[in-house]
Every structure is written in structure tokens, then in C-alpha cells.
């Protein structure tokens, strides 16, 4: 007789574990199946370099709704949140002042006024005020509410001005929005550059591409915790490891190295799973922590999809236009040249982004879209061992970097060479600001979206489970009317 559970969750990423926790708290007999030897998925932590705890994907805890923090009681289950005096630094090229993002509001405002001028501060405040309404109806931080589509939001908007605001922020380009508040390309170079970059990290668009404004709204949506980024001691995977402890204490079960081959279907209903290598486990309900194509195309099978569901699955765009790099460093790199003054505060070296003018960013995107490697890649970087020494051996540091606008559409046989070239360009970009970075590298690992697809089962290596495009978000992301996560397939 096969094993039987109330619910099976496929994938021990943090979302899958969180769902399993809810079920276990309701006294359901729940089993989580994970193909890897560690939990957390793309927010997992494992030893890639000897003696280090390396994050395989996500590296910062972004704002979470207060209700979620209260429900899961992370700190009671061993999670230690680390506050960041400097959440990020935005480096925007020679001759332009960097923007430091501080966690303390007063220090932040003083920094902007002192280094960027009163007009820049006023533009930033006005932008945040303008985004407040569209961000609020997005419901990013209102758990339990069913997402509404753009048509419904437009119908519910209180005024014609509010409707125009929604059309601009949900359908316009990021630069339509940025030009409104930071029109001067020279005086506002820093803010134009960092905002353009913020608008494309989770999209397959450039900042001038229609629809890119939505990601900017999503990024600047505020939660009850003040919108502050934090670190998790021991790496982001510690969050999922705590969820496992809590889940098991509630009677749930997690099995590692247990890969699901397909979802078992009987008379159009999901009744369990078939494991790779054989073995059948049955359940009254099956939950998938994978994206739509991976769930329905690979695990369920197209023969079980009606035309409407097949269309919904097919229209969701998935791209992974990035290169991900991990480093083990001998000592801590320093800023050089015109940026040397930033070394005075060690937290300025924690992480941030190295970006350029929106026009350059658009050109890089358009080049990568042709299948070619751009001459310049925007880079997000982090040296987390600055705030958490437990991540690396004494005297060493770990670092990570993402280089965006990698040509993920290039033929697969070309991607290996392109990946090597992109990795060198990322290191060169970092060395522009930290000249001793390259010489401090002891070990490095380079991953493309192809690696993410293999390691984590995500379609095209897309870490968003569906890019932050208007047609993929809000009510358009759902499959069943009146449900945020339900599917037309019973079980």
C-alpha cells in the first residue's frame, strides 16, 4: 500500500515550507518533498566554498507583511535578523555622487540633501508619494486578499486622475515615470540611473520598454516594517531551516533528495505523486511550489490541461537574463580613486549596485535581446560577511554578484563562452570601484539561468516564477476566479 497524507507539498523552498506550516498547524498530515539536499530553494544556503555558508540565490530579506512575521514567529524558532545601517549603495559612474541607502530616515534625508541637493530630495519624496496609491492597490503586503486585475482596479479607482495614475504605473515605461520627477539627465543622473535599474531586475525589459514601470511600483511598495531590508544570520537559508524546525514540531515531515517525477492523476484529479526512481505517495491535496510551466507542463502533463488552462500557462513569460557569481575573498576589498572616501564606513562595502544612465541600460537590454553580450552589464553585489562574520573563515569574506542583461536567448551551445565573458565583465565592473577585488579572489563559482533551471526546477531559470510584467501580475497571475493560488485541477 502506498503512503498516504492529507497534503503533499512539492518543493521545500520558503513558500512551500510556509504553506506546509499552515497545514500542519491545522493538524493536517503534511509531507514536503525536496529534490535537493538542502531546503530553501533559490533562497537556500549551503557550503559551496570550504568553511563558508553561501547563498545559492536570494541574499537579503526584503520587507514582509507584519501578519506573516507574527504568524511564523521566526525569532522564536532560532532566526536572528541583522539590521543593516547601510542597506545598499548605488554607484553610478565617474563624476557622479553615489547614493547611500541608510536604514535611519533622518540620516537618509540629510545624505540626499547634502550630496544630491534639495531638488533631488524633493523629487524622490514626490515620486514615493505618487507611487503610494498604485502600490497600495497592488496588495503586496495584504495577505489573504485575492489579487485584483487591472481592469477591476481601473473600475474601482475613485477618480479619473487615479485611473490615469494606474495606467501610467502599470502599463507605462519606467522612464515615463522617472522623467516626471527627475527630468534633468545631468543633475539627476544618480537617481535616474538607480531607479531605471530598480525597474528591470525582475523583468525582461529595458527602462524605456512599456510595462517596466510596474516593477518600480512593486519595488517601492511599503510594508508595516517600514520597508527596510535586513540580513538573516547564517544566510537566507536559515529562514527556511527555521521553518523546517517549526513544521516538524507541528507534526509535518520534510524529505530531502526526493525528486518528484510527475503528479499522479486519476479521472482528472491530482491524487498524489510518483517519485523519480519509482515510488508512489498519495494525498488528498497536492501543492506545487514550482512555477506554472514546471507544474502543469512537466509534472501534470499537457493531456490534463483544458484549452483555457493551457493558454494561461503558455502566456506567462519566463526569462533569466543574468549571470550569478559567488566569491571567496582573502580579506576585504577597498574602494579606490574618487570613491576611496567611502571606506571610512565599512558598511558602505556591504553591497548595492553598479549602474549607468538609463540610455546605456536600455542599450544593454536591447543587445542581450538579440542574443549578444552587451559591452556593459549592470551589477548588483554584496559582501554579507561584513555584517555576519559567521559566513566565512576568519580573515576571509564571501561575496556575491549578479550581472544583468545576459543574453539568455543565445543558442545553448554559445552560452558557455558567453558566460565566461560575462563573468569577466562583472569582475571588471566591480574593480572599477574596488581595484583590489580581483586579486583577493581565492575561489569563484559562476552560474547562469540554465544552472538555476537545473538546480531549482524553475522555467528558464526565472527566479520570479513569472516576470514582473503587467500580463503576469496581480489578478492576471491567478488561475481561478476568487482564489490567489487555486488551480482548475481538483486535488
One Martini backbone bead per residue (centre of mass of N, CA, C, O) as a GRO file, in nm:
protein
  491
    1UNK     BB    1   0.096   0.037   0.023
    2UNK     BB    2   0.071   0.353  -0.003
    3UNK     BB    3   0.131   0.639   0.104
    4UNK     BB    4  -0.057   0.876   0.322
    5UNK     BB    5  -0.190   1.210   0.288
    6UNK     BB    6  -0.329   1.516   0.306
    7UNK     BB    7  -0.045   1.653   0.209
    8UNK     BB    8   0.154   1.765  -0.070
    9UNK     BB    9   0.475   1.922  -0.110
   10UNK     BB   10   0.646   2.069  -0.382
   11UNK     BB   11   0.897   2.196  -0.236
   12UNK     BB   12   1.151   2.355  -0.004
   13UNK     BB   13   1.078   2.627  -0.015
   14UNK     BB   14   0.963   2.890   0.160
   15UNK     BB   15   0.671   2.868   0.047
   16UNK     BB   16   0.624   2.566   0.091
   17UNK     BB   17   0.681   2.568   0.398
   18UNK     BB   18   0.465   2.775   0.474
   19UNK     BB   19   0.223   2.607   0.377
   20UNK     BB   20   0.281   2.358   0.554
   21UNK     BB   21   0.250   2.503   0.825
   22UNK     BB   22  -0.047   2.567   0.804
   23UNK     BB   23  -0.141   2.273   0.784
   24UNK     BB   24  -0.012   2.168   1.048
   25UNK     BB   25  -0.170   2.368   1.234
   26UNK     BB   26  -0.444   2.208   1.123
   27UNK     BB   27  -0.363   1.889   1.150
   28UNK     BB   28  -0.219   1.803   0.909
   29UNK     BB   29  -0.083   1.559   0.699
   30UNK     BB   30   0.247   1.656   0.599
   31UNK     BB   31   0.448   1.660   0.290
   32UNK     BB   32   0.784   1.739   0.195
   33UNK     BB   33   0.941   1.762  -0.128
   34UNK     BB   34   1.304   1.742  -0.202
   35UNK     BB   35   1.563   1.719  -0.435
   36UNK     BB   36   1.752   1.833  -0.248
   37UNK     BB   37   1.994   1.866   0.036
   38UNK     BB   38   1.825   2.136   0.073
   39UNK     BB   39   1.674   2.417   0.183
   40UNK     BB   40   1.505   2.709   0.006
   41UNK     BB   41   1.617   2.705  -0.263
   42UNK     BB   42   1.669   3.027  -0.387
   43UNK     BB   43   1.689   3.065  -0.044
   44UNK     BB   44   1.949   2.912   0.004
   45UNK     BB   45   2.206   2.739   0.210
   46UNK     BB   46   2.554   2.652   0.135
   47UNK     BB   47   2.847   2.468   0.079
   48UNK     BB   48   3.076   2.574  -0.170
   49UNK     BB   49   3.289   2.682   0.022
   50UNK     BB   50   3.514   2.614   0.239
   51UNK     BB   51   3.372   2.725   0.541
   52UNK     BB   52   3.102   2.819   0.402
   53UNK     BB   53   2.805   3.028   0.359
   54UNK     BB   54   2.608   2.998   0.071
   55UNK     BB   55   2.408   3.171  -0.149
   56UNK     BB   56   2.212   3.056  -0.425
   57UNK     BB   57   2.055   3.352  -0.424
   58UNK     BB   58   1.925   3.493  -0.206
   59UNK     BB   59   2.050   3.782   0.029
   60UNK     BB   60   1.778   3.929   0.119
   61UNK     BB   61   1.540   4.074   0.334
   62UNK     BB   62   1.250   4.168   0.254
   63UNK     BB   63   0.971   4.292   0.304
   64UNK     BB   64   0.714   4.203   0.548
   65UNK     BB   65   0.435   4.125   0.667
   66UNK     BB   66   0.327   4.135   0.984
   67UNK     BB   67   0.149   3.876   0.981
   68UNK     BB   68   0.378   3.687   0.899
   69UNK     BB   69   0.574   3.734   1.133
   70UNK     BB   70   0.369   3.648   1.354
   71UNK     BB   71   0.295   3.361   1.260
   72UNK     BB   72   0.605   3.231   1.235
   73UNK     BB   73   0.809   3.301   1.454
   74UNK     BB   74   1.119   3.307   1.383
   75UNK     BB   75   1.274   3.381   1.649
   76UNK     BB   76   1.162   3.132   1.813
   77UNK     BB   77   1.320   2.947   1.572
   78UNK     BB   78   1.630   3.095   1.550
   79UNK     BB   79   1.607   3.370   1.423
   80UNK     BB   80   1.843   3.627   1.310
   81UNK     BB   81   1.820   3.957   1.271
   82UNK     BB   82   1.994   4.196   1.061
   83UNK     BB   83   2.080   4.503   1.071
   84UNK     BB   84   2.119   4.785   0.831
   85UNK     BB   85   2.273   5.076   0.812
   86UNK     BB   86   2.346   4.979   0.514
   87UNK     BB   87   2.159   4.857   0.252
   88UNK     BB   88   2.286   5.045   0.014
   89UNK     BB   89   2.482   5.115  -0.286
   90UNK     BB   90   2.495   5.362  -0.553
   91UNK     BB   91   2.681   5.323  -0.849
   92UNK     BB   92   2.720   5.578  -1.137
   93UNK     BB   93   2.997   5.675  -1.192
   94UNK     BB   94   3.197   5.904  -1.302
   95UNK     BB   95   3.118   6.220  -1.149
   96UNK     BB   96   2.905   6.072  -0.957
   97UNK     BB   97   2.719   6.049  -0.691
   98UNK     BB   98   2.648   5.842  -0.460
   99UNK     BB   99   2.395   5.632  -0.314
  100UNK     BB  100   2.289   5.605   0.016
  101UNK     BB  101   2.113   5.350   0.201
  102UNK     BB  102   1.949   5.412   0.487
  103UNK     BB  103   1.768   5.315   0.774
  104UNK     BB  104   1.774   5.609   0.861
  105UNK     BB  105   1.587   5.873   0.776
  106UNK     BB  106   1.753   6.121   0.859
  107UNK     BB  107   2.017   6.034   0.722
  108UNK     BB  108   1.899   6.014   0.439
  109UNK     BB  109   1.809   6.307   0.394
  110UNK     BB  110   2.085   6.436   0.445
  111UNK     BB  111   2.237   6.295   0.217
  112UNK     BB  112   2.072   6.403  -0.019
  113UNK     BB  113   2.108   6.705   0.033
  114UNK     BB  114   2.422   6.714   0.046
  115UNK     BB  115   2.487   6.532  -0.238
  116UNK     BB  116   2.205   6.612  -0.432
  117UNK     BB  117   1.994   6.794  -0.320
  118UNK     BB  118   1.684   6.928  -0.278
  119UNK     BB  119   1.556   6.847  -0.552
  120UNK     BB  120   1.604   6.542  -0.520
  121UNK     BB  121   1.444   6.502  -0.263
  122UNK     BB  122   1.177   6.608  -0.375
  123UNK     BB  123   1.151   6.401  -0.605
  124UNK     BB  124   1.149   6.148  -0.423
  125UNK     BB  125   0.904   6.219  -0.249
  126UNK     BB  126   0.706   6.248  -0.490
  127UNK     BB  127   0.733   5.965  -0.595
  128UNK     BB  128   0.637   5.812  -0.342
  129UNK     BB  129   0.361   5.951  -0.337
  130UNK     BB  130   0.269   5.854  -0.621
  131UNK     BB  131   0.307   5.533  -0.549
  132UNK     BB  132   0.112   5.473  -0.313
  133UNK     BB  133  -0.150   5.395  -0.456
  134UNK     BB  134  -0.061   5.164  -0.652
  135UNK     BB  135   0.072   4.997  -0.423
  136UNK     BB  136  -0.185   4.947  -0.250
  137UNK     BB  137  -0.355   4.787  -0.482
  138UNK     BB  138  -0.148   4.545  -0.509
  139UNK     BB  139  -0.119   4.379  -0.232
  140UNK     BB  140   0.168   4.285  -0.117
  141UNK     BB  141   0.078   4.339   0.219
  142UNK     BB  142  -0.212   4.151   0.193
  143UNK     BB  143  -0.292   3.889   0.330
  144UNK     BB  144  -0.576   3.708   0.187
  145UNK     BB  145  -0.594   3.865  -0.075
  146UNK     BB  146  -0.731   3.888  -0.375
  147UNK     BB  147  -0.628   3.953  -0.668
  148UNK     BB  148  -0.643   4.228  -0.888
  149UNK     BB  149  -0.716   4.350  -1.177
  150UNK     BB  150  -0.683   4.619  -1.377
  151UNK     BB  151  -0.979   4.653  -1.454
  152UNK     BB  152  -1.083   4.664  -1.162
  153UNK     BB  153  -0.908   4.900  -1.062
  154UNK     BB  154  -1.019   5.107  -1.262
  155UNK     BB  155  -1.318   5.082  -1.171
  156UNK     BB  156  -1.238   5.156  -0.854
  157UNK     BB  157  -1.145   5.421  -0.906
  158UNK     BB  158  -1.225   5.739  -0.781
  159UNK     BB  159  -1.073   5.871  -1.034
  160UNK     BB  160  -0.934   5.977  -1.325
  161UNK     BB  161  -0.656   6.031  -1.205
  162UNK     BB  162  -0.620   5.747  -1.085
  163UNK     BB  163  -0.637   5.597  -1.355
  164UNK     BB  164  -0.388   5.732  -1.483
  165UNK     BB  165  -0.193   5.633  -1.268
  166UNK     BB  166  -0.229   5.330  -1.330
  167UNK     BB  167  -0.152   5.331  -1.629
  168UNK     BB  168   0.135   5.434  -1.591
  169UNK     BB  169   0.239   5.217  -1.369
  170UNK     BB  170   0.127   4.944  -1.533
  171UNK     BB  171   0.205   5.035  -1.861
  172UNK     BB  172   0.441   5.193  -1.849
  173UNK     BB  173   0.740   5.324  -1.833
  174UNK     BB  174   0.987   5.405  -1.625
  175UNK     BB  175   1.057   5.678  -1.777
  176UNK     BB  176   0.783   5.808  -1.758
  177UNK     BB  177   0.821   5.839  -1.448
  178UNK     BB  178   1.109   5.958  -1.407
  179UNK     BB  179   1.076   6.217  -1.585
  180UNK     BB  180   0.864   6.350  -1.392
  181UNK     BB  181   1.096   6.381  -1.139
  182UNK     BB  182   1.379   6.342  -1.335
  183UNK     BB  183   1.461   6.536  -1.608
  184UNK     BB  184   1.770   6.575  -1.550
  185UNK     BB  185   2.037   6.403  -1.678
  186UNK     BB  186   2.264   6.533  -1.501
  187UNK     BB  187   2.156   6.611  -1.213
  188UNK     BB  188   1.983   6.311  -1.217
  189UNK     BB  189   2.164   6.062  -1.271
  190UNK     BB  190   2.152   5.888  -1.017
  191UNK     BB  191   1.840   5.847  -1.001
  192UNK     BB  192   1.791   5.748  -1.288
  193UNK     BB  193   1.974   5.497  -1.268
  194UNK     BB  194   1.858   5.348  -1.014
  195UNK     BB  195   1.560   5.336  -1.110
  196UNK     BB  196   1.603   5.185  -1.374
  197UNK     BB  197   1.720   4.933  -1.236
  198UNK     BB  198   1.479   4.870  -1.042
  199UNK     BB  199   1.282   4.811  -1.306
  200UNK     BB  200   1.462   4.531  -1.430
  201UNK     BB  201   1.542   4.281  -1.241
  202UNK     BB  202   1.226   4.137  -1.280
  203UNK     BB  203   1.271   4.153  -1.595
  204UNK     BB  204   1.223   4.174  -1.970
  205UNK     BB  205   1.350   4.486  -1.972
  206UNK     BB  206   1.364   4.814  -2.027
  207UNK     BB  207   1.316   5.142  -1.914
  208UNK     BB  208   1.163   5.206  -2.213
  209UNK     BB  209   0.969   4.978  -2.172
  210UNK     BB  210   0.672   4.880  -2.171
  211UNK     BB  211   0.589   4.789  -1.824
  212UNK     BB  212   0.839   4.875  -1.627
  213UNK     BB  213   0.694   5.039  -1.396
  214UNK     BB  214   0.582   4.810  -1.215
  215UNK     BB  215   0.850   4.732  -1.071
  216UNK     BB  216   0.877   5.001  -0.924
  217UNK     BB  217   0.625   4.976  -0.754
  218UNK     BB  218   0.699   4.709  -0.617
  219UNK     BB  219   0.966   4.805  -0.484
  220UNK     BB  220   0.812   5.068  -0.327
  221UNK     BB  221   0.653   4.910  -0.152
  222UNK     BB  222   0.498   4.919   0.166
  223UNK     BB  223   0.539   4.811   0.490
  224UNK     BB  224   0.509   4.776   0.833
  225UNK     BB  225   0.846   4.767   0.862
  226UNK     BB  226   0.939   5.022   0.661
  227UNK     BB  227   1.110   4.887   0.416
  228UNK     BB  228   1.341   4.708   0.531
  229UNK     BB  229   1.640   4.569   0.497
  230UNK     BB  230   1.773   4.238   0.571
  231UNK     BB  231   1.940   4.002   0.753
  232UNK     BB  232   2.038   3.656   0.797
  233UNK     BB  233   2.175   3.463   1.008
  234UNK     BB  234   2.356   3.232   0.806
  235UNK     BB  235   2.154   3.304   0.600
  236UNK     BB  236   1.867   3.260   0.420
  237UNK     BB  237   1.836   2.952   0.491
  238UNK     BB  238   1.760   2.990   0.795
  239UNK     BB  239   1.461   3.038   0.747
  240UNK     BB  240   1.393   2.751   0.637
  241UNK     BB  241   1.511   2.593   0.876
  242UNK     BB  242   1.302   2.707   1.076
  243UNK     BB  243   1.051   2.599   0.932
  244UNK     BB  244   1.120   2.304   0.974
  245UNK     BB  245   1.115   2.300   1.280
  246UNK     BB  246   0.821   2.396   1.305
  247UNK     BB  247   0.690   2.178   1.131
  248UNK     BB  248   0.788   1.929   1.295
  249UNK     BB  249   0.656   2.021   1.566
  250UNK     BB  250   0.360   1.997   1.410
  251UNK     BB  251   0.405   1.706   1.229
  252UNK     BB  252   0.574   1.744   0.998
  253UNK     BB  253   0.740   1.661   0.674
  254UNK     BB  254   1.084   1.626   0.546
  255UNK     BB  255   1.224   1.540   0.220
  256UNK     BB  256   1.519   1.471   0.091
  257UNK     BB  257   1.610   1.358  -0.210
  258UNK     BB  258   1.298   1.401  -0.344
  259UNK     BB  259   1.196   1.340  -0.659
  260UNK     BB  260   0.956   1.448  -0.879
  261UNK     BB  261   0.814   1.328  -1.172
  262UNK     BB  262   0.493   1.321  -1.102
  263UNK     BB  263   0.159   1.374  -1.109
  264UNK     BB  264  -0.107   1.202  -0.993
  265UNK     BB  265  -0.370   1.094  -1.214
  266UNK     BB  266  -0.738   1.072  -1.159
  267UNK     BB  267  -0.996   1.172  -1.325
  268UNK     BB  268  -0.861   1.476  -1.320
  269UNK     BB  269  -0.708   1.415  -1.045
  270UNK     BB  270  -0.508   1.488  -0.778
  271UNK     BB  271  -0.351   1.203  -0.574
  272UNK     BB  272  -0.031   1.255  -0.619
  273UNK     BB  273   0.296   1.091  -0.647
  274UNK     BB  274   0.585   1.033  -0.853
  275UNK     BB  275   0.891   0.912  -0.821
  276UNK     BB  276   1.203   0.905  -0.884
  277UNK     BB  277   1.258   0.559  -0.918
  278UNK     BB  278   0.997   0.539  -0.780
  279UNK     BB  279   0.710   0.570  -0.621
  280UNK     BB  280   0.416   0.618  -0.415
  281UNK     BB  281   0.219   0.910  -0.318
  282UNK     BB  282  -0.062   1.001  -0.131
  283UNK     BB  283  -0.329   1.263  -0.158
  284UNK     BB  284  -0.579   1.499  -0.117
  285UNK     BB  285  -0.339   1.711  -0.161
  286UNK     BB  286  -0.161   1.922  -0.403
  287UNK     BB  287   0.141   2.113  -0.381
  288UNK     BB  288   0.307   2.368  -0.571
  289UNK     BB  289   0.640   2.539  -0.578
  290UNK     BB  290   0.610   2.587  -0.873
  291UNK     BB  291   0.573   2.685  -1.168
  292UNK     BB  292   0.359   2.657  -1.423
  293UNK     BB  293   0.521   2.492  -1.636
  294UNK     BB  294   0.638   2.289  -1.431
  295UNK     BB  295   0.368   2.185  -1.322
  296UNK     BB  296   0.188   2.138  -1.593
  297UNK     BB  297   0.398   2.036  -1.808
  298UNK     BB  298   0.579   1.832  -1.627
  299UNK     BB  299   0.386   1.703  -1.391
  300UNK     BB  300   0.104   1.672  -1.522
  301UNK     BB  301   0.029   1.740  -1.821
  302UNK     BB  302  -0.123   1.835  -2.117
  303UNK     BB  303  -0.362   1.622  -2.116
  304UNK     BB  304  -0.491   1.782  -1.843
  305UNK     BB  305  -0.541   2.039  -2.019
  306UNK     BB  306  -0.719   2.285  -2.094
  307UNK     BB  307  -0.731   2.550  -2.300
  308UNK     BB  308  -0.725   2.771  -2.082
  309UNK     BB  309  -0.486   2.665  -1.913
  310UNK     BB  310  -0.278   2.642  -2.140
  311UNK     BB  311  -0.283   2.947  -2.202
  312UNK     BB  312  -0.195   3.054  -1.923
  313UNK     BB  313   0.078   2.906  -1.921
  314UNK     BB  314   0.199   3.012  -2.198
  315UNK     BB  315   0.185   3.338  -2.138
  316UNK     BB  316   0.404   3.310  -1.937
  317UNK     BB  317   0.693   3.483  -1.880
  318UNK     BB  318   1.033   3.341  -1.906
  319UNK     BB  319   1.341   3.478  -1.771
  320UNK     BB  320   1.725   3.467  -1.746
  321UNK     BB  321   1.914   3.770  -1.752
  322UNK     BB  322   2.182   3.624  -1.598
  323UNK     BB  323   2.463   3.635  -1.371
  324UNK     BB  324   2.602   3.425  -1.115
  325UNK     BB  325   2.820   3.506  -0.831
  326UNK     BB  326   3.081   3.356  -0.635
  327UNK     BB  327   3.296   3.439  -0.344
  328UNK     BB  328   3.630   3.406  -0.218
  329UNK     BB  329   3.810   3.611   0.016
  330UNK     BB  330   4.108   3.792   0.086
  331UNK     BB  331   3.969   3.987   0.247
  332UNK     BB  332   3.890   4.337   0.210
  333UNK     BB  333   3.779   4.538  -0.005
  334UNK     BB  334   3.849   4.856  -0.170
  335UNK     BB  335   3.813   5.162  -0.240
  336UNK     BB  336   3.887   5.383  -0.515
  337UNK     BB  337   3.967   5.682  -0.581
  338UNK     BB  338   3.675   5.870  -0.580
  339UNK     BB  339   3.573   5.628  -0.357
  340UNK     BB  340   3.761   5.614  -0.094
  341UNK     BB  341   3.575   5.760   0.123
  342UNK     BB  342   3.386   5.503   0.174
  343UNK     BB  343   3.582   5.346   0.381
  344UNK     BB  344   3.502   5.485   0.655
  345UNK     BB  345   3.250   5.289   0.608
  346UNK     BB  346   3.210   4.955   0.606
  347UNK     BB  347   2.902   4.946   0.510
  348UNK     BB  348   2.963   5.046   0.211
  349UNK     BB  349   3.064   4.732   0.141
  350UNK     BB  350   2.816   4.541   0.148
  351UNK     BB  351   2.625   4.678  -0.091
  352UNK     BB  352   2.466   4.684  -0.434
  353UNK     BB  353   2.513   4.903  -0.719
  354UNK     BB  354   2.624   4.907  -1.075
  355UNK     BB  355   2.550   5.178  -1.279
  356UNK     BB  356   2.368   5.357  -1.539
  357UNK     BB  357   2.231   5.502  -1.771
  358UNK     BB  358   1.931   5.441  -1.917
  359UNK     BB  359   2.041   5.428  -2.210
  360UNK     BB  360   2.248   5.204  -2.150
  361UNK     BB  361   2.051   4.996  -2.038
  362UNK     BB  362   1.879   4.971  -2.292
  363UNK     BB  363   2.109   4.877  -2.477
  364UNK     BB  364   2.175   4.619  -2.319
  365UNK     BB  365   1.903   4.486  -2.355
  366UNK     BB  366   1.887   4.490  -2.669
  367UNK     BB  367   2.139   4.318  -2.706
  368UNK     BB  368   2.049   4.064  -2.545
  369UNK     BB  369   1.789   4.015  -2.725
  370UNK     BB  370   1.983   3.918  -2.976
  371UNK     BB  371   2.221   3.726  -2.826
  372UNK     BB  372   2.415   3.938  -2.709
  373UNK     BB  373   2.687   4.082  -2.547
  374UNK     BB  374   2.729   4.333  -2.364
  375UNK     BB  375   2.963   4.571  -2.278
  376UNK     BB  376   2.749   4.637  -2.044
  377UNK     BB  377   2.683   4.553  -1.694
  378UNK     BB  378   2.474   4.534  -1.454
  379UNK     BB  379   2.538   4.542  -1.089
  380UNK     BB  380   2.497   4.323  -0.815
  381UNK     BB  381   2.621   4.341  -0.473
  382UNK     BB  382   2.787   4.137  -0.202
  383UNK     BB  383   2.923   4.147   0.155
  384UNK     BB  384   2.796   3.976   0.420
  385UNK     BB  385   3.047   3.934   0.625
  386UNK     BB  386   3.041   4.219   0.747
  387UNK     BB  387   2.765   4.141   0.927
  388UNK     BB  388   2.851   3.808   0.898
  389UNK     BB  389   3.119   3.621   1.002
  390UNK     BB  390   2.993   3.318   0.989
  391UNK     BB  391   3.029   3.278   0.661
  392UNK     BB  392   3.348   3.290   0.722
  393UNK     BB  393   3.655   3.265   0.763
  394UNK     BB  394   3.902   3.392   0.913
  395UNK     BB  395   4.002   3.664   0.700
  396UNK     BB  396   3.741   3.625   0.534
  397UNK     BB  397   3.523   3.651   0.242
  398UNK     BB  398   3.205   3.689   0.102
  399UNK     BB  399   3.059   3.700  -0.232
  400UNK     BB  400   2.820   3.860  -0.457
  401UNK     BB  401   2.683   3.848  -0.805
  402UNK     BB  402   2.495   4.032  -1.052
  403UNK     BB  403   2.453   4.005  -1.404
  404UNK     BB  404   2.287   4.185  -1.634
  405UNK     BB  405   2.197   4.119  -1.963
  406UNK     BB  406   2.197   3.831  -2.039
  407UNK     BB  407   2.193   3.610  -2.326
  408UNK     BB  408   1.933   3.383  -2.301
  409UNK     BB  409   1.873   3.353  -2.629
  410UNK     BB  410   2.103   3.206  -2.686
  411UNK     BB  411   2.256   2.955  -2.788
  412UNK     BB  412   2.353   2.695  -2.596
  413UNK     BB  413   2.644   2.656  -2.733
  414UNK     BB  414   2.719   2.973  -2.646
  415UNK     BB  415   2.687   3.020  -2.328
  416UNK     BB  416   2.957   2.943  -2.205
  417UNK     BB  417   3.131   3.169  -2.329
  418UNK     BB  418   2.946   3.403  -2.239
  419UNK     BB  419   2.977   3.349  -1.937
  420UNK     BB  420   3.279   3.405  -1.915
  421UNK     BB  421   3.264   3.696  -2.021
  422UNK     BB  422   3.065   3.805  -1.812
  423UNK     BB  423   3.235   3.751  -1.559
  424UNK     BB  424   3.463   3.948  -1.636
  425UNK     BB  425   3.279   4.202  -1.648
  426UNK     BB  426   3.194   4.198  -1.357
  427UNK     BB  427   3.474   4.224  -1.232
  428UNK     BB  428   3.550   4.485  -1.376
  429UNK     BB  429   3.323   4.652  -1.253
  430UNK     BB  430   3.413   4.623  -0.959
  431UNK     BB  431   3.712   4.736  -1.012
  432UNK     BB  432   3.634   5.027  -1.064
  433UNK     BB  433   3.582   5.060  -0.739
  434UNK     BB  434   3.755   4.780  -0.658
  435UNK     BB  435   4.075   4.718  -0.746
  436UNK     BB  436   4.131   4.454  -0.536
  437UNK     BB  437   3.930   4.225  -0.598
  438UNK     BB  438   4.069   4.017  -0.786
  439UNK     BB  439   4.324   3.956  -0.594
  440UNK     BB  440   4.117   3.830  -0.360
  441UNK     BB  441   4.054   3.578  -0.515
  442UNK     BB  442   4.015   3.233  -0.442
  443UNK     BB  443   3.711   3.181  -0.521
  444UNK     BB  444   3.478   3.071  -0.787
  445UNK     BB  445   3.131   3.096  -0.905
  446UNK     BB  446   2.935   3.021  -1.205
  447UNK     BB  447   2.602   3.127  -1.306
  448UNK     BB  448   2.315   3.053  -1.475
  449UNK     BB  449   1.991   3.004  -1.560
  450UNK     BB  450   2.046   2.708  -1.629
  451UNK     BB  451   2.126   2.627  -1.341
  452UNK     BB  452   1.862   2.705  -1.203
  453UNK     BB  453   1.685   2.511  -1.362
  454UNK     BB  454   1.829   2.254  -1.256
  455UNK     BB  455   1.843   2.303  -0.939
  456UNK     BB  456   1.516   2.433  -0.912
  457UNK     BB  457   1.299   2.401  -1.158
  458UNK     BB  458   1.305   2.664  -1.326
  459UNK     BB  459   1.191   2.843  -1.574
  460UNK     BB  460   1.460   2.971  -1.733
  461UNK     BB  461   1.566   3.072  -1.445
  462UNK     BB  462   1.317   3.213  -1.306
  463UNK     BB  463   1.302   3.373  -0.989
  464UNK     BB  464   0.982   3.487  -1.014
  465UNK     BB  465   0.762   3.291  -1.143
  466UNK     BB  466   0.712   3.549  -1.310
  467UNK     BB  467   0.734   3.824  -1.439
  468UNK     BB  468   0.717   4.182  -1.385
  469UNK     BB  469   0.445   4.192  -1.564
  470UNK     BB  470   0.133   4.284  -1.632
  471UNK     BB  471   0.046   3.987  -1.749
  472UNK     BB  472   0.169   3.845  -1.458
  473UNK     BB  473  -0.004   4.019  -1.263
  474UNK     BB  474  -0.206   3.997  -1.025
  475UNK     BB  475  -0.489   3.869  -1.156
  476UNK     BB  476  -0.317   3.747  -1.401
  477UNK     BB  477  -0.179   3.518  -1.211
  478UNK     BB  478  -0.428   3.373  -1.190
  479UNK     BB  479  -0.662   3.074  -1.237
  480UNK     BB  480  -0.890   3.145  -1.018
  481UNK     BB  481  -1.165   3.276  -0.927
  482UNK     BB  482  -1.116   3.383  -0.593
  483UNK     BB  483  -0.801   3.290  -0.617
  484UNK     BB  484  -0.455   3.292  -0.561
  485UNK     BB  485  -0.376   2.945  -0.583
  486UNK     BB  486  -0.565   2.808  -0.745
  487UNK     BB  487  -0.690   2.540  -0.954
  488UNK     BB  488  -0.871   2.355  -1.196
  489UNK     BB  489  -0.746   2.121  -1.044
  490UNK     BB  490  -0.818   1.877  -0.859
  491UNK     BB  491  -0.625   1.849  -0.554
   0.00000   0.00000   0.00000
